[in-house]
Tab-separated table of C-alpha atoms and ligand atoms in Angstrom:
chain	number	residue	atom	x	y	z
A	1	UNK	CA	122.189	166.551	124.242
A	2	UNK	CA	120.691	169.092	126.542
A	3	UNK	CA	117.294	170.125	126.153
A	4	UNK	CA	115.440	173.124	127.804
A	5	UNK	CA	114.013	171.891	131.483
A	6	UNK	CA	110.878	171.665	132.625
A	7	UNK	CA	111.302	171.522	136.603
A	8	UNK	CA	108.389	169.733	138.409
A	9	UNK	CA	107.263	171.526	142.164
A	10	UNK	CA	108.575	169.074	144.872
A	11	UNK	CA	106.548	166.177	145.794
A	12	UNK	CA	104.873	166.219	142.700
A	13	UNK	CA	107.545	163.612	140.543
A	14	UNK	CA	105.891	160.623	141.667
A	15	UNK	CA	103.591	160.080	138.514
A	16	UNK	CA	106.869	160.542	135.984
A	17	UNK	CA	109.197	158.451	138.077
A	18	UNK	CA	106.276	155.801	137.932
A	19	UNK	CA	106.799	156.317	133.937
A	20	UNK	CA	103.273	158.518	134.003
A	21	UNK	CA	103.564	159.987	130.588
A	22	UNK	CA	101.036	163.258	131.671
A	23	UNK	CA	102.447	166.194	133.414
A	24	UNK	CA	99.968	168.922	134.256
A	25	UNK	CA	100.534	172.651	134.270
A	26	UNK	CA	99.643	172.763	137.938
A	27	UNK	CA	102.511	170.198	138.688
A	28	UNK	CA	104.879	172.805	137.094
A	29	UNK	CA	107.594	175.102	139.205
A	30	UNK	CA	109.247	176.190	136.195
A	31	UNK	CA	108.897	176.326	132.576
A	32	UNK	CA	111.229	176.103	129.898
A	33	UNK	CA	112.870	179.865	128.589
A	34	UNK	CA	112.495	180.014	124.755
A	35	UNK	CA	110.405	177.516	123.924
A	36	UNK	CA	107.308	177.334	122.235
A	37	UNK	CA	104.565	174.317	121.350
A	38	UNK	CA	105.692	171.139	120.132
A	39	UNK	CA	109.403	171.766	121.978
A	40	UNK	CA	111.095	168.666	122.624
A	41	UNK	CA	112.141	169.339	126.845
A	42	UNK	CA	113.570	167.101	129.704
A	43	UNK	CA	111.102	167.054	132.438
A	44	UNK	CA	113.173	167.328	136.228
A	45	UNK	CA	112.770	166.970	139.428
A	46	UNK	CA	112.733	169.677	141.675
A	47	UNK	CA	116.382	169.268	142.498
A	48	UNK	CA	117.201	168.814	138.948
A	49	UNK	CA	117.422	165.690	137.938
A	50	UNK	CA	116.252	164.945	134.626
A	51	UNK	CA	113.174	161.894	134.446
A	52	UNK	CA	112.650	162.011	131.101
A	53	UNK	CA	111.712	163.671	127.541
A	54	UNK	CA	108.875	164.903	126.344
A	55	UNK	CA	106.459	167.565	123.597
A	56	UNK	CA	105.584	170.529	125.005
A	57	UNK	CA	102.341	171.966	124.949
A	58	UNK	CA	102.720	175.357	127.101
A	59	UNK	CA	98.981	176.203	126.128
A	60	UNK	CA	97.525	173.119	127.617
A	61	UNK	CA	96.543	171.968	130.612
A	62	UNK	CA	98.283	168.874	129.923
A	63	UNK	CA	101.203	170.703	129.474
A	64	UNK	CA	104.197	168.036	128.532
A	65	UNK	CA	103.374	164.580	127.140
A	66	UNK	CA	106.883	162.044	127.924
A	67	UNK	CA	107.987	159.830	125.366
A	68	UNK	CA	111.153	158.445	127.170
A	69	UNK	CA	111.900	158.080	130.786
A	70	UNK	CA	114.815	157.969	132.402
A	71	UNK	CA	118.368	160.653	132.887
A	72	UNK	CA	119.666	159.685	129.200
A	73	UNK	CA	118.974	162.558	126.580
A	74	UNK	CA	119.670	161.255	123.323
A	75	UNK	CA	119.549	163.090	120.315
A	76	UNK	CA	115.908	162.883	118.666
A	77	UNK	CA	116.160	162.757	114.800
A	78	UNK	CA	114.420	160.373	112.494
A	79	UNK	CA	116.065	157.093	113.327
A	80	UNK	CA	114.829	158.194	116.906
A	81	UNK	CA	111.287	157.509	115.813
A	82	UNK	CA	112.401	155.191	113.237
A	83	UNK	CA	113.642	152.867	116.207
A	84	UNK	CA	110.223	153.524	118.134
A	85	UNK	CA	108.072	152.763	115.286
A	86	UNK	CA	110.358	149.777	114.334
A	87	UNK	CA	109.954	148.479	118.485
A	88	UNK	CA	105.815	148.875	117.581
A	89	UNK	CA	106.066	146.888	114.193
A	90	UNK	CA	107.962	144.115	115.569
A	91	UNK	CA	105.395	143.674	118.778
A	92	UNK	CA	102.074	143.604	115.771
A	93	UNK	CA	104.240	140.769	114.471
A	94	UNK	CA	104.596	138.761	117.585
A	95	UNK	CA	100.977	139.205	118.435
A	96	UNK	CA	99.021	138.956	115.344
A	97	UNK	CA	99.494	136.997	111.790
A	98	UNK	CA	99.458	140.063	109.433
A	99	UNK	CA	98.769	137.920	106.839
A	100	UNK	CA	95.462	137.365	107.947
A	101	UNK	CA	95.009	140.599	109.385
A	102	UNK	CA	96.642	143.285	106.529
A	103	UNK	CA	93.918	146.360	108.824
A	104	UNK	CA	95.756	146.850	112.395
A	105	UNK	CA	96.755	149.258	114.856
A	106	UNK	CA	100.872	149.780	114.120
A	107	UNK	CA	100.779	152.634	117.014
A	108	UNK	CA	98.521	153.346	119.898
A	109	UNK	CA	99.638	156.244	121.376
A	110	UNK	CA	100.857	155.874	125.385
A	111	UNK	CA	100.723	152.298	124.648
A	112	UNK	CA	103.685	151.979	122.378
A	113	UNK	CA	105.270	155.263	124.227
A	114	UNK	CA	104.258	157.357	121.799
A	115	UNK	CA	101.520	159.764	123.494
A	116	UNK	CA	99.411	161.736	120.678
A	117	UNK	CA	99.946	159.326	117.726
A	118	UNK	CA	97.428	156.727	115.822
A	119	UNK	CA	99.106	154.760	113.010
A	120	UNK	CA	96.483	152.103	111.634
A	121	UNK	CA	97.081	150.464	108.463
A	122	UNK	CA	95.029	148.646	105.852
A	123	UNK	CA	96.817	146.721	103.984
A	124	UNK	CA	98.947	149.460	101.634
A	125	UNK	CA	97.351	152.528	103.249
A	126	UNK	CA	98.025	153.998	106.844
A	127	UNK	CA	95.301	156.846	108.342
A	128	UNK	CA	97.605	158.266	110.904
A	129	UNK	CA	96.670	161.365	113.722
A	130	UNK	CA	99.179	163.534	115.314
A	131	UNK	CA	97.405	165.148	117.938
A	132	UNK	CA	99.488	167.596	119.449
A	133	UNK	CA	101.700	170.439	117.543
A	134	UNK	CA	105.057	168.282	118.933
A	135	UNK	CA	103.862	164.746	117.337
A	136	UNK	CA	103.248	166.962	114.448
A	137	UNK	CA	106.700	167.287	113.714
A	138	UNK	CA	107.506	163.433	113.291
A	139	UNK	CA	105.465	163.325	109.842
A	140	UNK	CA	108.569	162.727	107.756
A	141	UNK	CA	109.896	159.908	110.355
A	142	UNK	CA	106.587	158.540	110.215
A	143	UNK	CA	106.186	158.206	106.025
A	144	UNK	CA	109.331	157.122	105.738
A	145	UNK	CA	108.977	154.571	107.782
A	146	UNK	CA	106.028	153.499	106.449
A	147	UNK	CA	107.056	153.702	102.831
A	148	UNK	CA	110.344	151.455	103.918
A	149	UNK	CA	109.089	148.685	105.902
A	150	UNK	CA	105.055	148.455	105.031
A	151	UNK	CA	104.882	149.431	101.373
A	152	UNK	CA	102.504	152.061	102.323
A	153	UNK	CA	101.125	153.785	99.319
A	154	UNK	CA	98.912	156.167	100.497
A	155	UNK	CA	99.095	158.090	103.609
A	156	UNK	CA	95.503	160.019	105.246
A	157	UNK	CA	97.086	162.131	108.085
A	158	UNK	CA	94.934	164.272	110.509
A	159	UNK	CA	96.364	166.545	112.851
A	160	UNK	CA	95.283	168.549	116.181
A	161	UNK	CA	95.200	171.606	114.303
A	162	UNK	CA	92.283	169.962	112.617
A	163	UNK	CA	88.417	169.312	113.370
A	164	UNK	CA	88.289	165.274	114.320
A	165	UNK	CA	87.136	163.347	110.608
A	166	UNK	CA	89.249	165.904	108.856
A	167	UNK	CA	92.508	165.603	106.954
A	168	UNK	CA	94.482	165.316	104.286
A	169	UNK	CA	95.786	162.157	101.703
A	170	UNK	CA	99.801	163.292	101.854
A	171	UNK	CA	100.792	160.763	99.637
A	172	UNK	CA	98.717	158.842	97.482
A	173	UNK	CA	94.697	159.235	96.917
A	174	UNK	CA	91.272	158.864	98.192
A	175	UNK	CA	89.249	155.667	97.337
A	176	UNK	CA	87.642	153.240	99.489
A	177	UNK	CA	89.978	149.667	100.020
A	178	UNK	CA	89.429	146.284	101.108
A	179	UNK	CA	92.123	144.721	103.940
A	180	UNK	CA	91.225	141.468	105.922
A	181	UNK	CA	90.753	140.558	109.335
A	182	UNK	CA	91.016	137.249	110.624
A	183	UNK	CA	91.180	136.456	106.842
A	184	UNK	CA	87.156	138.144	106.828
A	185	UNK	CA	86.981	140.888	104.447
A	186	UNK	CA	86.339	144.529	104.854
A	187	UNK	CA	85.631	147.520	102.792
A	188	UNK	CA	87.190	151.106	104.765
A	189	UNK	CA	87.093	154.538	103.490
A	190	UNK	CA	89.485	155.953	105.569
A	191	UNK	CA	88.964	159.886	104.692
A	192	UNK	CA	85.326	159.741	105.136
A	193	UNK	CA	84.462	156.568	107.518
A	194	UNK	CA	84.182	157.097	111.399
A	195	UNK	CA	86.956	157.147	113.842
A	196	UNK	CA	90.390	155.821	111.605
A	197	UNK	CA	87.911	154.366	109.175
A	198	UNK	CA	87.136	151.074	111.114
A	199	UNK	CA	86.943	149.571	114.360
A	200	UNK	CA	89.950	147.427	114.593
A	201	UNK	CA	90.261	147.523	118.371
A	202	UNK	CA	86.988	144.649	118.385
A	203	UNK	CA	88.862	142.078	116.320
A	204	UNK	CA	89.327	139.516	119.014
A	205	UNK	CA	85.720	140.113	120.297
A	206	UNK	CA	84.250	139.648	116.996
A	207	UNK	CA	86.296	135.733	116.863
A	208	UNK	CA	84.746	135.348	120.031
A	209	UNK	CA	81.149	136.282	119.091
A	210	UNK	CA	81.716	134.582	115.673
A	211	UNK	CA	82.636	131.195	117.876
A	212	UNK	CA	79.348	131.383	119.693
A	213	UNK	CA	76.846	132.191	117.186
A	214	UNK	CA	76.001	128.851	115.428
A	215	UNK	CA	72.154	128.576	115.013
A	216	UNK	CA	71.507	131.822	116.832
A	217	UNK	CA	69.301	134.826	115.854
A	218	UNK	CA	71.549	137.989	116.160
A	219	UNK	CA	70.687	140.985	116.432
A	220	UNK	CA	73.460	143.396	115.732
A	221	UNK	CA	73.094	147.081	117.279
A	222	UNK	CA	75.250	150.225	116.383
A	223	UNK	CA	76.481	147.821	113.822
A	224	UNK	CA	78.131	150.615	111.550
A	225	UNK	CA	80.179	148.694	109.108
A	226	UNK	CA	78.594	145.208	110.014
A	227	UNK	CA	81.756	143.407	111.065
A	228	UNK	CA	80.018	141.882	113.763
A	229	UNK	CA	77.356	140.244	111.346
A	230	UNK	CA	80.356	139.291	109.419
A	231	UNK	CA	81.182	137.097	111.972
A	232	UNK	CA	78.492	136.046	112.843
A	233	UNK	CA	77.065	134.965	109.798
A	234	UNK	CA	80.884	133.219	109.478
A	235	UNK	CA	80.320	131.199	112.688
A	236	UNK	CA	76.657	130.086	111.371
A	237	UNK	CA	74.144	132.050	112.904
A	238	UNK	CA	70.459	130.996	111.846
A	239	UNK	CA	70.324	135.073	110.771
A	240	UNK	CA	71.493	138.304	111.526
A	241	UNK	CA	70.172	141.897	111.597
A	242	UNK	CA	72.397	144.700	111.738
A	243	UNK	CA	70.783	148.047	113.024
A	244	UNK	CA	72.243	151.383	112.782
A	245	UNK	CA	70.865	155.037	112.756
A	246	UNK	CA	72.940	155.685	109.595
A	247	UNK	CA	72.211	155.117	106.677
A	248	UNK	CA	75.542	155.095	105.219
A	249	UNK	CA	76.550	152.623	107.924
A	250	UNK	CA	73.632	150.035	107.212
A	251	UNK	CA	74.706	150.192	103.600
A	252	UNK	CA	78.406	149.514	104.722
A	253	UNK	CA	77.214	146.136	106.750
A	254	UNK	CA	75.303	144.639	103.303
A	255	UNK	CA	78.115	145.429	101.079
A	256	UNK	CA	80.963	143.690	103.419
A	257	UNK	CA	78.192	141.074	104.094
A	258	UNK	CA	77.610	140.766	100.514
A	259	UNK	CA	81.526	140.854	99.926
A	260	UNK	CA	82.284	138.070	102.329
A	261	UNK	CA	79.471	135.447	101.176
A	262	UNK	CA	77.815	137.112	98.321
A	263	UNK	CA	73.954	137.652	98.972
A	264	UNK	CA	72.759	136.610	102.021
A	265	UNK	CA	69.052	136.078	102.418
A	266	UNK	CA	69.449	135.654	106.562
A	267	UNK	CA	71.041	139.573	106.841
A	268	UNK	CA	68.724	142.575	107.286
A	269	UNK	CA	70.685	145.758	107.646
A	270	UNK	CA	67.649	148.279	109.341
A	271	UNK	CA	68.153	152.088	109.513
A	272	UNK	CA	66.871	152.633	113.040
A	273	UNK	CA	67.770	154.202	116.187
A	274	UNK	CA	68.722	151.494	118.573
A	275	UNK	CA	66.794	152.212	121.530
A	276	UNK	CA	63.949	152.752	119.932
A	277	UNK	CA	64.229	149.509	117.907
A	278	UNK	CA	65.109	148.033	121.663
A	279	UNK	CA	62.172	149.199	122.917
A	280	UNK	CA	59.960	148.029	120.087
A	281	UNK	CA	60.810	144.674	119.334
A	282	UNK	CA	59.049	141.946	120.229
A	283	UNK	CA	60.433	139.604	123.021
A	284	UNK	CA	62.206	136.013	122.427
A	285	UNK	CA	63.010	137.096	118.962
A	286	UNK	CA	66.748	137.006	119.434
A	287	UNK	CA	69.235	134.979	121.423
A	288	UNK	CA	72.661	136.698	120.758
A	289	UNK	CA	72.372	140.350	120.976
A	290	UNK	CA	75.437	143.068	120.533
A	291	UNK	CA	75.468	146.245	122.073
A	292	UNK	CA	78.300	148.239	120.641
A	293	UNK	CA	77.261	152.074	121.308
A	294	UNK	CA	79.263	155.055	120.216
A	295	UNK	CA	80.812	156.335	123.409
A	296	UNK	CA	77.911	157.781	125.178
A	297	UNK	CA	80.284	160.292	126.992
A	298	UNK	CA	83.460	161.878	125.990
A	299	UNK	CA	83.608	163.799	129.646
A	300	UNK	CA	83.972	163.161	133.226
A	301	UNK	CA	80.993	165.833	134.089
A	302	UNK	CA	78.288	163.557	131.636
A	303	UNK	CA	78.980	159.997	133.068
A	304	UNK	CA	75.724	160.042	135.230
A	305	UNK	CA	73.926	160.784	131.495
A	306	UNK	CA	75.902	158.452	129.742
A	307	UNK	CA	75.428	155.761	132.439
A	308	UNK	CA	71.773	155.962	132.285
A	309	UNK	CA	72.044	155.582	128.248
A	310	UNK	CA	74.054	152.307	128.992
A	311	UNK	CA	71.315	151.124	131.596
A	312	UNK	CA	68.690	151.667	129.693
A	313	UNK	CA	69.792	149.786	126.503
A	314	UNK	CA	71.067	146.978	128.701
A	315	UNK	CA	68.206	146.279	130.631
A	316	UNK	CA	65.796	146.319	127.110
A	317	UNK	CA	67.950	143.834	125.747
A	318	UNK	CA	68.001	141.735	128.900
A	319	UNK	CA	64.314	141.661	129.102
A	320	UNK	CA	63.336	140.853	125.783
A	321	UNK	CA	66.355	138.377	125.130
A	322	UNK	CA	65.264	134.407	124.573
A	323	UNK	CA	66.045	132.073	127.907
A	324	UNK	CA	69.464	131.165	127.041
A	325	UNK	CA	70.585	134.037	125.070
A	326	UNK	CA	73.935	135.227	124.967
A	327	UNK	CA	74.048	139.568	125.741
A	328	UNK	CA	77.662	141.238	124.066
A	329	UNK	CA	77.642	144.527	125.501
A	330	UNK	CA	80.364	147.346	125.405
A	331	UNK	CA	81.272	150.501	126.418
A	332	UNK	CA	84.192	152.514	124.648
A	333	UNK	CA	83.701	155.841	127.142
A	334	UNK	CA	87.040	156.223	128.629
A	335	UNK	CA	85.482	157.391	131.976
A	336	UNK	CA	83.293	154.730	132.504
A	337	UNK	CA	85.903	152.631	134.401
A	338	UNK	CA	85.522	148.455	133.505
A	339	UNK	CA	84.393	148.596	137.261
A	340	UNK	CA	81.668	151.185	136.607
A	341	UNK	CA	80.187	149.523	133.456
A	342	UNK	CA	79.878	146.638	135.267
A	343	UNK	CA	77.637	148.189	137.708
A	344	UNK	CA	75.761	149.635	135.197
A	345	UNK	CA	74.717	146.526	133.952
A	346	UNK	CA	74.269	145.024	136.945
A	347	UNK	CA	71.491	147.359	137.571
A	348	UNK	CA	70.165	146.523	134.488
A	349	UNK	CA	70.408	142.627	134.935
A	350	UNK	CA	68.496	143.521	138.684
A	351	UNK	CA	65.373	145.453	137.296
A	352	UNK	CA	65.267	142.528	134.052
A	353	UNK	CA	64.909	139.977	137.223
A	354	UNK	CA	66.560	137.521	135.023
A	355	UNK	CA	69.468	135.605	136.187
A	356	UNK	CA	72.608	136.588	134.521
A	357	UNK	CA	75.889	134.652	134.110
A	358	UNK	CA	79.376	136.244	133.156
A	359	UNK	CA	80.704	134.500	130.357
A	360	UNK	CA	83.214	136.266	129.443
A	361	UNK	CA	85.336	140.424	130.104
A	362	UNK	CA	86.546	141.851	126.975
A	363	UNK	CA	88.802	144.282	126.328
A	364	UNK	CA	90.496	145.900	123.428
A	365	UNK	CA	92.634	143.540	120.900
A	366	UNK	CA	95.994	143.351	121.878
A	367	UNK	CA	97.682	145.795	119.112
A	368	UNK	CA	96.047	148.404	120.756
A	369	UNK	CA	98.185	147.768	124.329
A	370	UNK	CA	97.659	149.433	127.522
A	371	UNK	CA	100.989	150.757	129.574
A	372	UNK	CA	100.961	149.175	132.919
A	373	UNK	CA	101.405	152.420	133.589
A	374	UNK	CA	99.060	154.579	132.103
A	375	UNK	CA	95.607	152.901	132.859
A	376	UNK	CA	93.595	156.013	130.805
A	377	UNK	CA	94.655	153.474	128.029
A	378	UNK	CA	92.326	150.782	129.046
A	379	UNK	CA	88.818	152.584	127.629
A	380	UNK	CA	87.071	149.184	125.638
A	381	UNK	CA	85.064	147.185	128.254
A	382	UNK	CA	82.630	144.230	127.163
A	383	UNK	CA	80.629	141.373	129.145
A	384	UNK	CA	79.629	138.225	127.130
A	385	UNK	CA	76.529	137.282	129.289
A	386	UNK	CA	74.653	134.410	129.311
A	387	UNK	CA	71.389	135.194	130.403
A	388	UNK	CA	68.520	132.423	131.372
B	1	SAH	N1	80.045	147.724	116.291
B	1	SAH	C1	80.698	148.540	115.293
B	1	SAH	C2	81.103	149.885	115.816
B	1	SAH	C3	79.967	150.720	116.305
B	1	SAH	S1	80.304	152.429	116.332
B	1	SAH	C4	81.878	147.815	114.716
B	1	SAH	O1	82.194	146.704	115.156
B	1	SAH	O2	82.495	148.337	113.801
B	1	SAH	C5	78.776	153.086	116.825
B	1	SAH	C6	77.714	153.118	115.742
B	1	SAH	O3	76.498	153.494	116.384
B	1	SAH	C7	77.909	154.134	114.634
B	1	SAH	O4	77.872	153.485	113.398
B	1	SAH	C8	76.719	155.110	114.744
B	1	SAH	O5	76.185	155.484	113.487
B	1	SAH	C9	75.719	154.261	115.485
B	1	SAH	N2	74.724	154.972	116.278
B	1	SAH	C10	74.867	156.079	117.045
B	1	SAH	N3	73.709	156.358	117.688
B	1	SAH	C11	72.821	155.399	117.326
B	1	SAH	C12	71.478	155.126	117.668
B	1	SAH	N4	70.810	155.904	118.512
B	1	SAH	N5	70.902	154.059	117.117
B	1	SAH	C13	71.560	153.251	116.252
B	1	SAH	N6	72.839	153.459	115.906
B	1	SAH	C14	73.476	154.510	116.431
């Protein structure tokens, strides 16, 4: 097959030859004739050789997302993306029991080559995004698939065209569903819960914290739907409380608390804004403390802000932690680099004046992958420190 071309200025191939799945208007000499958004086009060189396929998105900025590299042009129909999704299935099974874990990421977007598309499942439902107009176009492909080789029964699908937290149920119905992680179980409404419906990119964190919580006091912060607590409480944890400034969310944390070991006289789920809560707490009264923030900035221009948010929440939890206590801090900004965060809470760790021990670097669970060569998909950081 031949599609339309998108020729790249000269010199400015590097990134796509390195497999760099983001081409940028200004990297552009020509555009394709005839196309419009969502076009499937092979992105050249400027002497014409092709380097690979990709959507088009003529309005953007980001102006072509690639999905293949390479001269070969083959045909792109459903068993295209069929074959793609089937490649993404069969890595989940070498790298996580889906027996124990029926709530996963089946696609993360550049990671699994497929740039603009989410596919998380729990257990017979999927909550899928198609961000641009292009991925838009593989919705068939995708419930098919689904349907075939998952037993998906009911399908939440948000698009680009749409704000983020809305969408549709395209097959099947709303109601909120249990899956299990780790064989822990979770409640997830995935219409009205945030991001996909749950967090499933902390799953290997959460076995870590839950390993290193016997007889500790936790305090749980931006808890949302507890799963944190879960674990801890799991791993034996003297008691837990979960704090988040929703209500909704603190309600979440006792019901999958409640699910998990019935009542549970050592869980507190508090309404309360963090910092504040940070701030006013007395000191020694925890010795594992979690830090799991929304992402304080979704923008290069606010990093300085969001940095300072980091700081300060850092450094309260560092001072008032008990000798010995073990600090599980995150950051999910993309642009606050792994590097950067660490800084951060360096400078935290230097006005606390306590001394502080890296235990252990986190990152996201390994069905949500990062392309060697598309860093932008490394954006979960986390420290376990120990500090004294
Ligand atoms: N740790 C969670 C994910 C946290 S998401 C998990 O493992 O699933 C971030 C959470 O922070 C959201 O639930 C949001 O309601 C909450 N939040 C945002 N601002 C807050 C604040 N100022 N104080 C407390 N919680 C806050």
């Amino acid at each position: 097959m031949d599609y339309p071309r998108l020729v790249l200025k000269s010199g400015r191939d590097r990134s796509a030859r390195n497999r760099h799945p983001w081409i940028y208007s200004g990297a552009v000499k020509e555009r394709p004739a005839k196309v419009g958004d969502g076009a499937i086009v092979a992105v050249c060189d400027n002497e014409g050789e092709v380097l690979g396929l990709g959507h088009y998105a003529p309005q953007s900025t980001l102006i072509c997302r690639m999905f293949s590299f390479g001269k070969e042009q083959p045909a792109i129909e459903a068993a295209y993306w069929e074959g793609k999704l089937g490649k993404a299935l069969a890595y989940r099974r070498e790298i996580l029991d889906l027996n124990a874990n029926t709530g996963f990421r089946l696609v993360h977007a550049e990671g699994d080559s497929l740039p603009g598309v989410i596919i998380d499942l729990y257990a017979d439902a999927a909550s899928v995004q198609l961000r641009t107009v292009g991925t838009a176009h593989l919705t068939a492909a995708i419930q098919g698939f689904l349907q075939k080789e998952l037993g998906v029964q009911h399908l939440y699908l948000r698009t680009e065209t749409k704000e983020e937290g809305e969408g549709k149920w395209i097959i099947g119905q709303e109601q909120e569903r249990t899956f299990q992680e780790n064989g822990l179980s979770f409640y997830v409404d995935i219409a009205t819960g945030q991001k996909t419906g749950f967090f499933l990119d902390q799953r290997d964190n959460r076995a870590l914290l839950g390993s290193m919580s016997k007889g500790r006091r936790v305090l749980n912060a931006f808890s949302y739907s507890g799963a944190f607590s879960v674990y801890a409480i799991a791993g034996g944890a003297a008691s837990v409380d979960s704090v988040d400034i929703s209500a909704a969310a603190a309600d979440l944390a006792t019901r999958n608390i409640e699910l998990n070991f019935g009542e549970q006289p050592n869980h507190h789920a508090i309404k309360a804004d963090a910092f504040k809560f940070l701030q006013e707490m007395p000191a020694d009264a925890y010795d594992l403390i979690i830090l799991d923030p929304p992402a304080f900035t979704k923008h290069i221009s606010t990093v300085q802000k969001a940095a300072r948010g980091y700081k300060e929440i850092n450094l309260k939890a560092m001072q008032k932690i008990a000798s010995g206590g073990l600090l599980f801090t995150y950051s999910c900004s993309q642009h606050i680099s792994a590097d950067l965060f660490r800084k951060i809470v360096f400078g935290a760790a230097a006005d606390a004046g306590r001394e502080v021990r890296i235990v252990h670097q986190m990152s996201q669970a390994a069905d949500h992958p990062i392309s060697i060569y598309h860093p932008e998909g490394e954006y979960l950081k986390g420290l376990c420190l120990h500090v004294s």
